[in-house]
Short mmCIF file of C-alpha atoms in Angstrom, two decimals:
data_model
loop_
_atom_site.label_atom_id
_atom_site.label_comp_id
_atom_site.label_asym_id
_atom_site.label_seq_id
_atom_site.Cartn_x
_atom_site.Cartn_y
_atom_site.Cartn_z
CA ASN D 1 -29.07 -2.10 3.57
CA ALA D 2 -31.41 -1.90 1.10
CA GLY D 3 -28.71 -1.14 -1.77
CA VAL D 4 -31.23 -0.34 -5.08
CA THR D 5 -34.52 0.32 -4.41
CA GLN D 6 -37.40 1.17 -7.70
CA THR D 7 -40.88 1.57 -6.25
CA PRO D 8 -43.50 0.43 -8.64
CA LYS D 9 -42.70 -3.28 -9.15
CA PHE D 10 -45.54 -2.98 -12.74
CA GLN D 11 -47.57 -0.38 -13.02
CA VAL D 12 -49.68 0.35 -16.26
CA LEU D 13 -51.13 3.62 -17.61
CA LYS D 14 -53.12 5.16 -20.88
CA THR D 15 -51.75 6.60 -23.15
CA GLY D 16 -51.67 10.37 -22.53
CA GLN D 17 -50.96 9.52 -18.26
CA SER D 18 -47.99 11.03 -16.90
CA MET D 19 -45.94 8.84 -13.68
CA THR D 20 -42.87 9.05 -12.09
CA LEU D 21 -40.46 6.12 -11.17
CA GLN D 22 -38.67 5.89 -8.15
CA CYS D 23 -35.41 5.02 -7.76
CA ALA D 24 -33.46 5.57 -3.96
CA GLN D 25 -30.05 4.37 -2.90
CA ASP D 26 -28.46 3.70 0.34
CA MET D 27 -24.17 3.67 -0.52
CA ASN D 28 -23.90 6.99 -0.68
CA HIS D 29 -22.86 6.15 -5.04
CA GLU D 30 -22.94 10.17 -6.37
CA TYR D 31 -23.13 8.50 -9.45
CA MET D 32 -27.27 7.27 -10.59
CA SER D 33 -29.04 5.66 -14.00
CA TRP D 34 -31.80 4.53 -16.04
CA TYR D 35 -31.90 1.59 -18.58
CA ARG D 36 -35.37 0.06 -20.01
CA GLN D 37 -34.44 -3.38 -21.59
CA ASP D 38 -36.70 -4.45 -24.36
CA PRO D 39 -36.67 -7.60 -25.89
CA GLY D 40 -33.30 -8.40 -28.40
CA MET D 41 -32.34 -4.81 -27.25
CA GLY D 42 -30.51 -5.55 -24.66
CA LEU D 43 -30.38 -2.50 -21.98
CA ARG D 44 -30.70 1.37 -23.65
CA LEU D 45 -29.05 4.01 -21.10
CA ILE D 46 -32.23 7.06 -20.85
CA HIS D 47 -30.91 9.29 -18.37
CA TYR D 48 -28.06 9.58 -16.01
CA SER D 49 -25.93 11.68 -13.08
CA VAL D 50 -22.86 11.96 -11.24
CA GLY D 51 -24.09 13.90 -9.12
CA ALA D 52 -26.71 16.48 -6.93
CA GLY D 53 -27.98 18.90 -9.50
CA ILE D 54 -25.82 16.84 -12.38
CA THR D 55 -27.74 15.44 -15.15
CA ASP D 56 -27.22 14.35 -18.66
CA GLN D 57 -29.11 12.26 -21.72
CA GLY D 58 -28.17 8.79 -22.47
CA GLU D 59 -28.77 6.89 -25.55
CA VAL D 60 -32.50 7.28 -26.25
CA PRO D 61 -33.79 10.17 -23.49
CA ASN D 62 -36.80 11.10 -25.46
CA GLY D 63 -40.07 11.05 -23.45
CA TYR D 64 -38.34 11.15 -20.55
CA ASN D 65 -36.88 14.11 -17.45
CA VAL D 66 -35.17 13.16 -14.40
CA SER D 67 -33.75 14.95 -11.92
CA ARG D 68 -31.18 14.61 -8.60
CA SER D 69 -31.76 16.80 -5.94
CA THR D 70 -30.32 14.93 -2.86
CA THR D 71 -27.36 11.77 -3.23
CA GLU D 72 -30.31 8.92 -2.63
CA ASP D 73 -32.17 9.39 -4.90
CA PHE D 74 -33.03 9.37 -9.07
CA PRO D 75 -36.71 9.49 -10.36
CA LEU D 76 -37.74 9.06 -13.93
CA ARG D 77 -40.56 11.35 -15.21
CA LEU D 78 -42.96 10.74 -18.03
CA LEU D 79 -45.09 13.44 -18.54
CA SER D 80 -46.91 11.74 -21.00
CA ALA D 81 -46.94 8.03 -22.00
CA ALA D 82 -47.15 6.74 -24.97
CA PRO D 83 -47.31 2.99 -25.74
CA SER D 84 -43.28 2.52 -26.91
CA GLN D 85 -42.24 3.18 -23.68
CA THR D 86 -43.57 -0.14 -22.65
CA SER D 87 -40.32 -2.50 -21.51
CA VAL D 88 -38.67 -2.63 -17.50
CA TYR D 89 -36.64 0.16 -15.96
CA PHE D 90 -33.91 -0.54 -14.46
CA CYS D 91 -31.78 2.16 -12.34
CA ALA D 92 -28.55 1.87 -11.06
CA SER D 93 -25.81 2.89 -8.85
CA THR D 94 -22.32 3.16 -8.63
CA GLY D 95 -19.57 4.62 -6.07
CA THR D 96 -17.49 7.61 -7.23
CA GLY D 97 -14.58 7.06 -9.37
CA GLY D 98 -16.43 2.95 -8.52
CA THR D 99 -16.94 0.52 -11.59
CA GLU D 100 -19.69 -1.77 -10.01
CA ALA D 101 -22.99 -0.69 -11.32
CA PHE D 102 -25.69 -2.39 -8.71
CA PHE D 103 -29.20 -1.88 -10.09
CA GLY D 104 -32.70 -2.75 -8.66
CA GLN D 105 -35.47 -4.68 -9.11
CA GLY D 106 -36.58 -3.00 -11.88
CA THR D 107 -40.24 -1.48 -12.39
CA ARG D 108 -42.86 -2.79 -15.41
CA LEU D 109 -43.99 -0.58 -16.96
CA THR D 110 -47.86 -0.97 -19.71
CA VAL D 111 -48.87 1.72 -21.86
CA VAL D 112 -51.81 1.12 -23.23
CA GLN A 1 -24.06 2.96 -33.51
CA GLN A 2 -23.75 0.13 -31.29
CA GLN A 3 -20.51 -0.07 -29.21
CA VAL A 4 -21.18 -2.88 -28.12
CA LYS A 5 -22.01 -5.85 -30.54
CA GLN A 6 -23.28 -9.26 -28.52
CA SER A 7 -22.99 -12.82 -29.70
CA PRO A 8 -25.16 -15.49 -29.94
CA GLN A 9 -28.28 -13.83 -28.80
CA SER A 10 -29.12 -16.53 -27.42
CA LEU A 11 -27.19 -20.44 -26.56
CA ILE A 12 -28.49 -24.01 -25.45
CA VAL A 13 -25.43 -26.26 -23.92
CA GLN A 14 -25.58 -29.53 -22.10
CA LYS A 15 -25.09 -29.48 -18.74
CA GLY A 16 -20.95 -30.22 -17.62
CA GLY A 17 -20.15 -28.39 -21.03
CA ILE A 18 -18.50 -24.93 -22.18
CA SER A 19 -20.63 -22.24 -22.39
CA ILE A 20 -19.03 -19.30 -24.81
CA ILE A 21 -20.61 -15.57 -25.42
CA ASN A 22 -18.00 -13.30 -27.57
CA CYS A 23 -18.40 -9.04 -27.56
CA ALA A 24 -17.05 -6.84 -29.68
CA TYR A 25 -16.66 -2.48 -29.05
CA GLU A 26 -16.07 0.47 -31.14
CA ASN A 27 -14.12 2.62 -28.67
CA THR A 28 -10.80 2.07 -28.49
CA ALA A 29 -11.56 4.64 -25.17
CA PHE A 30 -13.15 2.43 -23.25
CA ASP A 31 -10.95 0.06 -19.97
CA TYR A 32 -13.72 -1.28 -18.65
CA PHE A 33 -15.28 -4.74 -19.48
CA PRO A 34 -17.57 -6.24 -17.51
CA TRP A 35 -20.03 -8.73 -17.79
CA TYR A 36 -23.86 -9.26 -15.65
CA GLN A 37 -26.14 -12.39 -15.23
CA GLN A 38 -29.56 -11.90 -14.90
CA PHE A 39 -32.30 -14.12 -14.14
CA PRO A 40 -36.08 -13.97 -14.44
CA GLY A 41 -37.51 -10.55 -12.87
CA LYS A 42 -34.92 -9.30 -11.44
CA GLY A 43 -32.37 -6.59 -11.68
CA PRO A 44 -28.81 -7.47 -13.94
CA ALA A 45 -26.04 -8.57 -11.21
CA LEU A 46 -22.16 -7.77 -11.53
CA LEU A 47 -20.98 -11.81 -12.56
CA ILE A 48 -17.07 -10.58 -13.42
CA ALA A 49 -14.97 -7.99 -15.52
CA ILE A 50 -12.03 -7.28 -16.52
CA ARG A 51 -9.22 -4.52 -17.51
CA PRO A 52 -7.07 -4.70 -21.12
CA ASP A 53 -4.12 -4.82 -18.92
CA VAL A 54 -4.56 -8.25 -18.39
CA SER A 55 -5.53 -10.75 -21.06
CA GLU A 56 -7.76 -13.60 -19.01
CA LYS A 57 -9.14 -12.63 -15.75
CA LYS A 58 -10.36 -16.29 -14.26
CA GLU A 59 -13.11 -16.47 -10.83
CA GLY A 60 -14.57 -20.16 -10.16
CA ARG A 61 -15.99 -22.12 -13.39
CA PHE A 62 -15.93 -18.58 -15.39
CA THR A 63 -13.09 -16.85 -17.15
CA ILE A 64 -12.97 -14.03 -19.34
CA SER A 65 -11.32 -13.78 -22.37
CA PHE A 66 -9.83 -10.62 -23.68
CA ASN A 67 -8.28 -9.39 -26.98
CA LYS A 68 -7.70 -5.71 -27.21
CA SER A 69 -5.96 -5.06 -30.62
CA ALA A 70 -9.31 -6.78 -32.20
CA LYS A 71 -11.02 -4.49 -29.68
CA GLN A 72 -13.21 -8.75 -28.64
CA PHE A 73 -13.84 -9.86 -25.68
CA SER A 74 -15.75 -13.36 -24.34
CA LEU A 75 -17.04 -14.89 -21.53
CA HIS A 76 -16.64 -18.70 -20.51
CA ILE A 77 -18.58 -20.61 -17.94
CA MET A 78 -17.15 -23.92 -17.74
CA ASP A 79 -18.73 -26.79 -15.83
CA SER A 80 -22.38 -25.52 -17.35
CA GLN A 81 -25.08 -26.50 -15.01
CA PRO A 82 -28.76 -25.61 -14.81
CA GLY A 83 -28.50 -23.29 -12.71
CA ASP A 84 -26.09 -20.52 -15.04
CA SER A 85 -29.50 -20.42 -17.09
CA ALA A 86 -30.14 -17.33 -17.55
CA THR A 87 -29.40 -13.92 -19.86
CA TYR A 88 -25.92 -12.85 -19.84
CA PHE A 89 -24.98 -9.12 -21.07
CA CYS A 90 -21.40 -8.03 -21.62
CA ALA A 91 -20.31 -4.15 -21.16
CA ALA A 92 -18.18 -1.15 -21.72
CA SER A 93 -17.19 1.77 -20.53
CA VAL A 94 -14.69 4.43 -19.22
CA ALA A 95 -14.42 3.40 -15.92
CA GLY A 96 -15.49 6.35 -13.25
CA ASN A 97 -16.07 8.44 -15.74
CA THR A 98 -18.78 7.54 -18.33
CA PRO A 99 -22.17 5.65 -17.80
CA LEU A 100 -22.42 1.75 -18.91
CA VAL A 101 -22.61 0.52 -22.67
CA PHE A 102 -24.38 -3.49 -23.01
CA GLY A 103 -24.02 -5.48 -25.81
CA LYS A 104 -27.56 -6.80 -26.36
CA GLY A 105 -27.67 -9.47 -24.28
CA THR A 106 -27.35 -13.73 -24.70
CA ARG A 107 -29.94 -15.95 -23.45
CA LEU A 108 -28.54 -19.10 -22.13
CA SER A 109 -29.69 -22.61 -21.98
CA VAL A 110 -27.95 -25.14 -19.96
CA ILE A 111 -30.44 -28.70 -20.15
CA ALA A 112 -29.64 -31.80 -18.24
#
């Protein structure tokens, strides 16, 4: 049972490049979320999904797209990376009606 | 508008002492209040959580105190140990219905 798996662990992008951060969970959880963590800012919600085919915006959605075609996967897309998107990104999942959020190990992204 | 305010930003405690971290929330609809612990390079992990129907919950050396009328809750770490050195986040949500909203975090250092 791997829990929540994020790939890659580290990534360097040039301004304007695009990429997809992958997130997969094997706990059959309906609820998945993406957060970014910046020094002194805590964890801020980017996008979340309450089930396959359903997504919604969080606190800081600009510059990011998501989709949820399966229960297991919730990728986060950066269409045109900007230095302001340099951050550590965490994916989390929660069971239906549950409360505990299980986090992945994070992706450290640097945009130069 | 910051929905969950956490203090202090950093805390240094002597080994064996008591660590206290405080949080205040705005949204009276919140009914789930967890604390997450994060070690460097890792994702946050659930430490302890409380619902508003109780004023205190204890698990080992960790205690949450909850004051519904003041819209405040706090984490107490008794007999703090160097292994407790980590970043702690408080959070809140409407259980099973909304994503977690996090405080900005407290970096705890326990020194011998």
